[in-house]
């Protein structure tokens, strides 16, 4: 196209009507192709919007999903084996967990936050606990919080569907759904029976269709007396994502929950996020 234009500039010739129409059509086509969305750079993602009023996320699923190429029972059995493997492997890793609670003002902008970073540690008696390694001063204005208020989050299992717990759940296949670059099998998870002192997961799990591992979960922990939540906060529903660590383990790396706190002074929209970072095998971490 460029070479043709250069020749035309050197030897100008009068164009008849047909040529003029043809050239105009070509130029229009080129301009349209150049403006195709695929050629445009995607804008950078800005800050996350303030949480809306509490609302249960409805996940659209197929009413009569097409059967997967692998029997559903086999998918469930293998994902439970992987959950068991990952739970054991994660006990041999150190990592940093950062919990952040934000409150939002009427302008939907963050007006304060509480943040604490912990690492798994072992006490002299052999018991594991969360050691605080960083805690900036809280800037929350309407919600007093302390690390102890979030201790219940440390006791929630990261892998609910391990093999020895599988018989306590009812898993229903709900079809295929994409999750980022993955194709996943979606399952509804519900405890068969609730207990007073033991919490069970209820929600959705997305299982990678290639490795048959849980890539994402959305749901809550429930008991016979109600949903599990922290004493000071209403958070119950969490979306939790996982990432591949060392090419073989899928560990949680991000969780988020949005909610509204009802105070005497009015409603306060709040958000809780948890990030797990710096996964390292214990031996490698201790040698540094």
Coordinates of C-alpha atoms in Angstrom, one line a residue:
X1 CA 0.0 0.0 0.0
X2 CA 2.8 2.4 0.9
X3 CA 4.8 1.6 -2.2
X4 CA 1.8 2.1 -4.4
X5 CA 1.1 5.5 -2.8
X6 CA 4.8 6.6 -3.5
X7 CA 4.4 5.7 -7.2
X8 CA 1.2 7.6 -7.5
X9 CA 2.8 10.7 -6.0
X10 CA 5.7 10.5 -8.5
X11 CA 3.4 10.1 -11.5
X12 CA 0.1 11.8 -10.8
X13 CA -2.7 10.8 -13.1
X14 CA -6.3 11.8 -13.1
X15 CA -8.6 9.2 -11.6
X16 CA -11.9 8.3 -13.2
X17 CA -15.0 7.9 -11.0
X18 CA -14.6 4.1 -10.5
X19 CA -11.0 4.4 -9.3
X20 CA -11.9 7.2 -6.9
X21 CA -14.7 5.1 -5.4
X22 CA -12.5 2.1 -5.1
X23 CA -9.7 4.0 -3.5
X24 CA -12.1 5.6 -1.0
X25 CA -13.4 2.2 -0.1
X26 CA -9.8 0.9 0.5
X27 CA -8.9 3.8 2.7
X28 CA -12.1 3.4 4.8
X29 CA -11.4 -0.3 5.3
X30 CA -7.8 0.4 6.4
X31 CA -9.0 3.0 8.9
X32 CA -11.5 0.6 10.3
X33 CA -9.0 -2.1 10.7
X34 CA -6.6 0.3 12.4
X35 CA -9.3 1.2 14.9
X36 CA -10.1 -2.4 15.9
X37 CA -10.3 -2.8 19.7
X38 CA -7.6 -5.6 19.6
X39 CA -5.1 -3.0 18.4
X40 CA -5.8 -0.6 21.2
X41 CA -4.0 -0.8 24.5
X42 CA -6.2 -1.7 27.4
X43 CA -6.4 1.1 30.0
X44 CA -4.8 0.4 33.4
X45 CA -7.1 -0.8 36.0
X46 CA -7.8 1.8 38.6
X47 CA -8.5 1.4 42.3
X48 CA -11.3 -1.1 43.2
X49 CA -14.7 0.6 43.8
X50 CA -16.2 0.8 47.2
X51 CA -18.2 -2.2 48.2
X52 CA -21.9 -2.0 47.4
X53 CA -24.6 -2.9 49.9
X54 CA -24.4 -6.5 50.9
X55 CA -25.7 -8.8 48.2
X56 CA -25.2 -12.5 47.6
X57 CA -23.4 -13.1 44.3
X58 CA -25.5 -15.2 42.0
X59 CA -23.4 -17.4 39.8
X60 CA -25.2 -18.3 36.5
X61 CA -25.0 -22.1 35.9
X62 CA -26.4 -24.4 33.4
X63 CA -29.7 -25.9 34.4
X64 CA -28.9 -29.2 32.7
X65 CA -25.1 -29.1 32.2
X66 CA -23.5 -31.3 29.6
X67 CA -21.6 -34.2 31.2
X68 CA -17.8 -33.7 31.4
X69 CA -15.5 -36.1 29.5
X70 CA -14.4 -37.5 32.8
X71 CA -17.0 -39.0 35.2
X72 CA -18.1 -36.5 37.8
X73 CA -17.3 -39.0 40.6
X74 CA -13.7 -39.3 39.3
X75 CA -13.3 -35.5 39.2
X76 CA -14.4 -35.3 42.8
X77 CA -12.2 -38.1 43.9
X78 CA -9.1 -36.6 42.3
X79 CA -9.7 -33.1 43.4
X80 CA -10.0 -34.3 47.0
X81 CA -6.7 -36.2 46.7
X82 CA -5.1 -33.0 45.4
X83 CA -6.6 -31.0 48.3
X84 CA -5.1 -33.5 50.7
X85 CA -1.7 -33.2 49.0
X86 CA -1.8 -29.4 49.0
X87 CA -2.8 -29.3 52.7
X88 CA 0.2 -31.4 53.7
X89 CA 2.6 -29.5 51.4
X90 CA 1.5 -26.1 52.7
X91 CA 2.4 -27.1 56.3
X92 CA 6.0 -27.3 55.0
X93 CA 5.9 -23.7 53.7
X94 CA 6.4 -20.4 55.2
X95 CA 4.6 -17.3 53.9
X96 CA 3.3 -13.9 54.8
X97 CA -0.4 -13.3 55.3
X98 CA -1.6 -9.7 55.2
X99 CA -5.1 -8.9 56.4
X100 CA -6.5 -5.5 55.6
X101 CA -9.9 -4.1 56.7
X102 CA -11.0 -0.9 55.0
X103 CA -13.9 1.4 55.8
X104 CA -15.4 3.7 53.1
X105 CA -16.9 7.2 53.5
X106 CA -20.0 8.6 51.9
X107 CA -17.9 9.6 48.9
X108 CA -17.1 5.9 48.3
X109 CA -13.4 6.5 49.0
X110 CA -11.4 4.7 51.7
X111 CA -11.6 6.7 55.0
X112 CA -9.4 4.4 57.1
X113 CA -7.9 0.9 57.3
X114 CA -6.5 -1.7 59.7
X115 CA -3.7 -3.9 58.5
X116 CA -1.7 -6.7 60.1
X117 CA 0.9 -9.1 58.5
X118 CA 1.6 -12.5 60.1
X119 CA 3.8 -15.5 59.4
X120 CA 3.2 -19.1 60.6
X121 CA 5.4 -20.0 63.5
X122 CA 5.9 -22.8 66.0
X123 CA 5.9 -22.2 69.8
X124 CA 8.2 -24.0 72.2
X125 CA 5.5 -26.5 73.0
X126 CA 5.2 -27.4 69.3
X127 CA 1.9 -25.7 68.6
X128 CA 1.6 -23.6 65.5
X129 CA 0.5 -20.0 65.7
X130 CA 0.4 -16.7 63.7
X131 CA 3.3 -14.4 64.6
X132 CA 2.7 -10.7 63.9
X133 CA 5.6 -9.3 61.8
X134 CA 4.1 -6.0 60.8
X135 CA 1.2 -3.8 62.1
X136 CA 1.0 -0.2 61.1
X137 CA -1.1 2.1 63.2
X138 CA -4.8 1.7 62.5
X139 CA -6.5 4.7 60.8
X140 CA -10.0 3.3 61.1
X141 CA -12.4 6.0 62.3
X142 CA -15.6 4.2 63.2
X143 CA -14.5 0.6 63.8
X144 CA -12.0 -0.3 66.6
X145 CA -10.1 -3.5 65.8
X146 CA -7.3 -5.5 67.3
X147 CA -5.4 -8.5 65.9
X148 CA -7.3 -10.8 68.3
X149 CA -10.6 -9.8 66.5
X150 CA -9.3 -11.6 63.4
X151 CA -8.0 -14.8 65.0
X152 CA -10.9 -16.8 63.8
X153 CA -9.7 -16.2 60.2
X154 CA -6.5 -18.1 61.0
X155 CA -8.5 -21.1 62.1
X156 CA -10.5 -21.5 58.9
X157 CA -9.1 -24.4 56.8
X158 CA -7.6 -23.4 53.5
X159 CA -8.5 -26.8 51.9
X160 CA -12.1 -27.8 52.9
X161 CA -12.5 -30.8 50.6
X162 CA -9.7 -33.1 51.7
X163 CA -10.3 -36.8 51.3
X164 CA -11.3 -37.6 54.9
X165 CA -13.9 -34.7 54.9
X166 CA -15.4 -35.5 51.5
X167 CA -18.1 -37.8 52.8
X168 CA -19.5 -34.9 54.8
X169 CA -20.3 -32.9 51.7
X170 CA -22.7 -33.1 48.8
X171 CA -21.1 -31.9 45.5
X172 CA -23.3 -31.2 42.5
X173 CA -21.8 -30.6 39.1
X174 CA -23.1 -27.4 37.5
X175 CA -21.3 -27.2 34.2
X176 CA -18.2 -25.5 32.7
X177 CA -17.1 -21.9 33.3
X178 CA -14.0 -19.9 32.4
X179 CA -11.9 -18.5 35.2
X180 CA -9.3 -16.1 33.7
X181 CA -7.3 -18.2 31.3
X182 CA -8.5 -21.5 32.7
X183 CA -11.5 -23.7 31.8
X184 CA -13.0 -25.1 34.9
X185 CA -15.7 -27.5 36.1
X186 CA -18.1 -25.7 38.5
X187 CA -19.4 -27.6 41.6
X188 CA -22.0 -26.6 44.2
X189 CA -20.8 -27.6 47.6
X190 CA -23.2 -28.2 50.6
X191 CA -22.6 -29.9 53.9
X192 CA -24.8 -33.0 54.4
X193 CA -25.4 -32.2 58.0
X194 CA -24.5 -29.2 60.2
X195 CA -22.9 -29.5 63.6
X196 CA -22.8 -27.0 66.5
X197 CA -19.0 -26.9 67.1
X198 CA -17.7 -27.8 63.6
X199 CA -17.8 -25.4 60.7
X200 CA -18.3 -26.7 57.1
X201 CA -17.9 -24.9 53.8
X202 CA -20.9 -24.0 51.7
X203 CA -20.6 -22.5 48.3
X204 CA -19.0 -23.0 44.9
X205 CA -15.7 -24.4 43.8
X206 CA -14.1 -24.1 40.3
X207 CA -11.9 -27.0 39.3
X208 CA -9.3 -26.7 36.6
X209 CA -10.3 -29.1 33.8
X210 CA -6.8 -30.1 33.0
X211 CA -5.1 -30.7 36.4
X212 CA -8.4 -31.3 38.4
X213 CA -7.3 -28.9 41.1
X214 CA -9.4 -26.2 42.9
X215 CA -8.6 -22.9 41.3
X216 CA -11.1 -20.7 43.1
X217 CA -13.8 -20.8 45.7
X218 CA -16.7 -18.7 46.7
X219 CA -18.8 -19.3 49.8
X220 CA -19.0 -19.3 53.6
X221 CA -18.4 -21.5 56.6
X222 CA -21.5 -22.6 58.5
X223 CA -22.5 -24.3 61.7
X224 CA -25.7 -25.4 63.2
X225 CA -26.0 -22.1 65.0
X226 CA -25.3 -19.9 62.0
X227 CA -22.6 -18.5 59.7
X228 CA -19.0 -18.2 61.0
X229 CA -17.8 -14.6 61.2
X230 CA -15.4 -12.5 63.3
X231 CA -16.8 -11.0 66.6
X232 CA -16.5 -7.4 65.4
X233 CA -17.1 -7.9 61.7
X234 CA -20.0 -9.2 59.6
X235 CA -17.9 -10.8 56.8
X236 CA -19.1 -14.3 55.9
X237 CA -19.0 -14.7 52.1
X238 CA -15.5 -14.9 50.7
X239 CA -14.1 -15.2 47.2
X240 CA -10.7 -16.9 47.3
X241 CA -8.3 -17.3 44.5
X242 CA -5.3 -19.7 44.2
X243 CA -2.0 -19.6 42.4
X244 CA 0.4 -22.3 41.3
X245 CA 3.4 -22.5 43.6
X246 CA 6.7 -24.2 42.5
X247 CA 4.8 -25.6 39.5
X248 CA 3.0 -28.3 41.5
X249 CA 0.9 -26.8 44.4
X250 CA -2.2 -24.6 44.2
X251 CA -2.2 -22.5 47.4
X252 CA -4.5 -19.5 48.2
X253 CA -3.1 -16.1 47.3
X254 CA -6.0 -13.7 47.6
X255 CA -9.4 -13.5 49.3
X256 CA -11.9 -10.8 49.5
X257 CA -15.3 -10.0 51.1
X258 CA -17.4 -6.8 51.0
X259 CA -20.1 -6.0 53.5
X260 CA -22.0 -3.3 55.4
X261 CA -21.7 -2.6 59.1
X262 CA -24.7 -1.2 60.8
X263 CA -23.7 1.2 63.6
X264 CA -25.7 3.6 65.7
X265 CA -24.2 6.4 63.6
X266 CA -25.3 4.8 60.4
X267 CA -24.1 2.3 57.8
X268 CA -20.4 1.8 57.1
X269 CA -19.3 0.0 54.0
X270 CA -16.3 -2.1 54.7
X271 CA -14.0 -4.5 52.8
X272 CA -11.7 -7.3 54.0
X273 CA -8.9 -8.6 51.9
X274 CA -6.3 -11.3 52.7
X275 CA -3.2 -11.8 50.7
X276 CA -0.7 -14.7 51.0
X277 CA 2.7 -13.9 49.6
X278 CA 6.3 -15.0 49.7
X279 CA 5.6 -18.8 49.7
X280 CA 8.9 -20.6 50.5
X281 CA 9.7 -24.1 51.7
X282 CA 10.6 -24.0 55.4
X283 CA 14.1 -25.4 54.8
X284 CA 14.8 -22.7 52.1
X285 CA 13.4 -19.9 54.3
X286 CA 15.3 -21.0 57.4
X287 CA 18.6 -21.2 55.6
X288 CA 18.5 -17.4 54.8

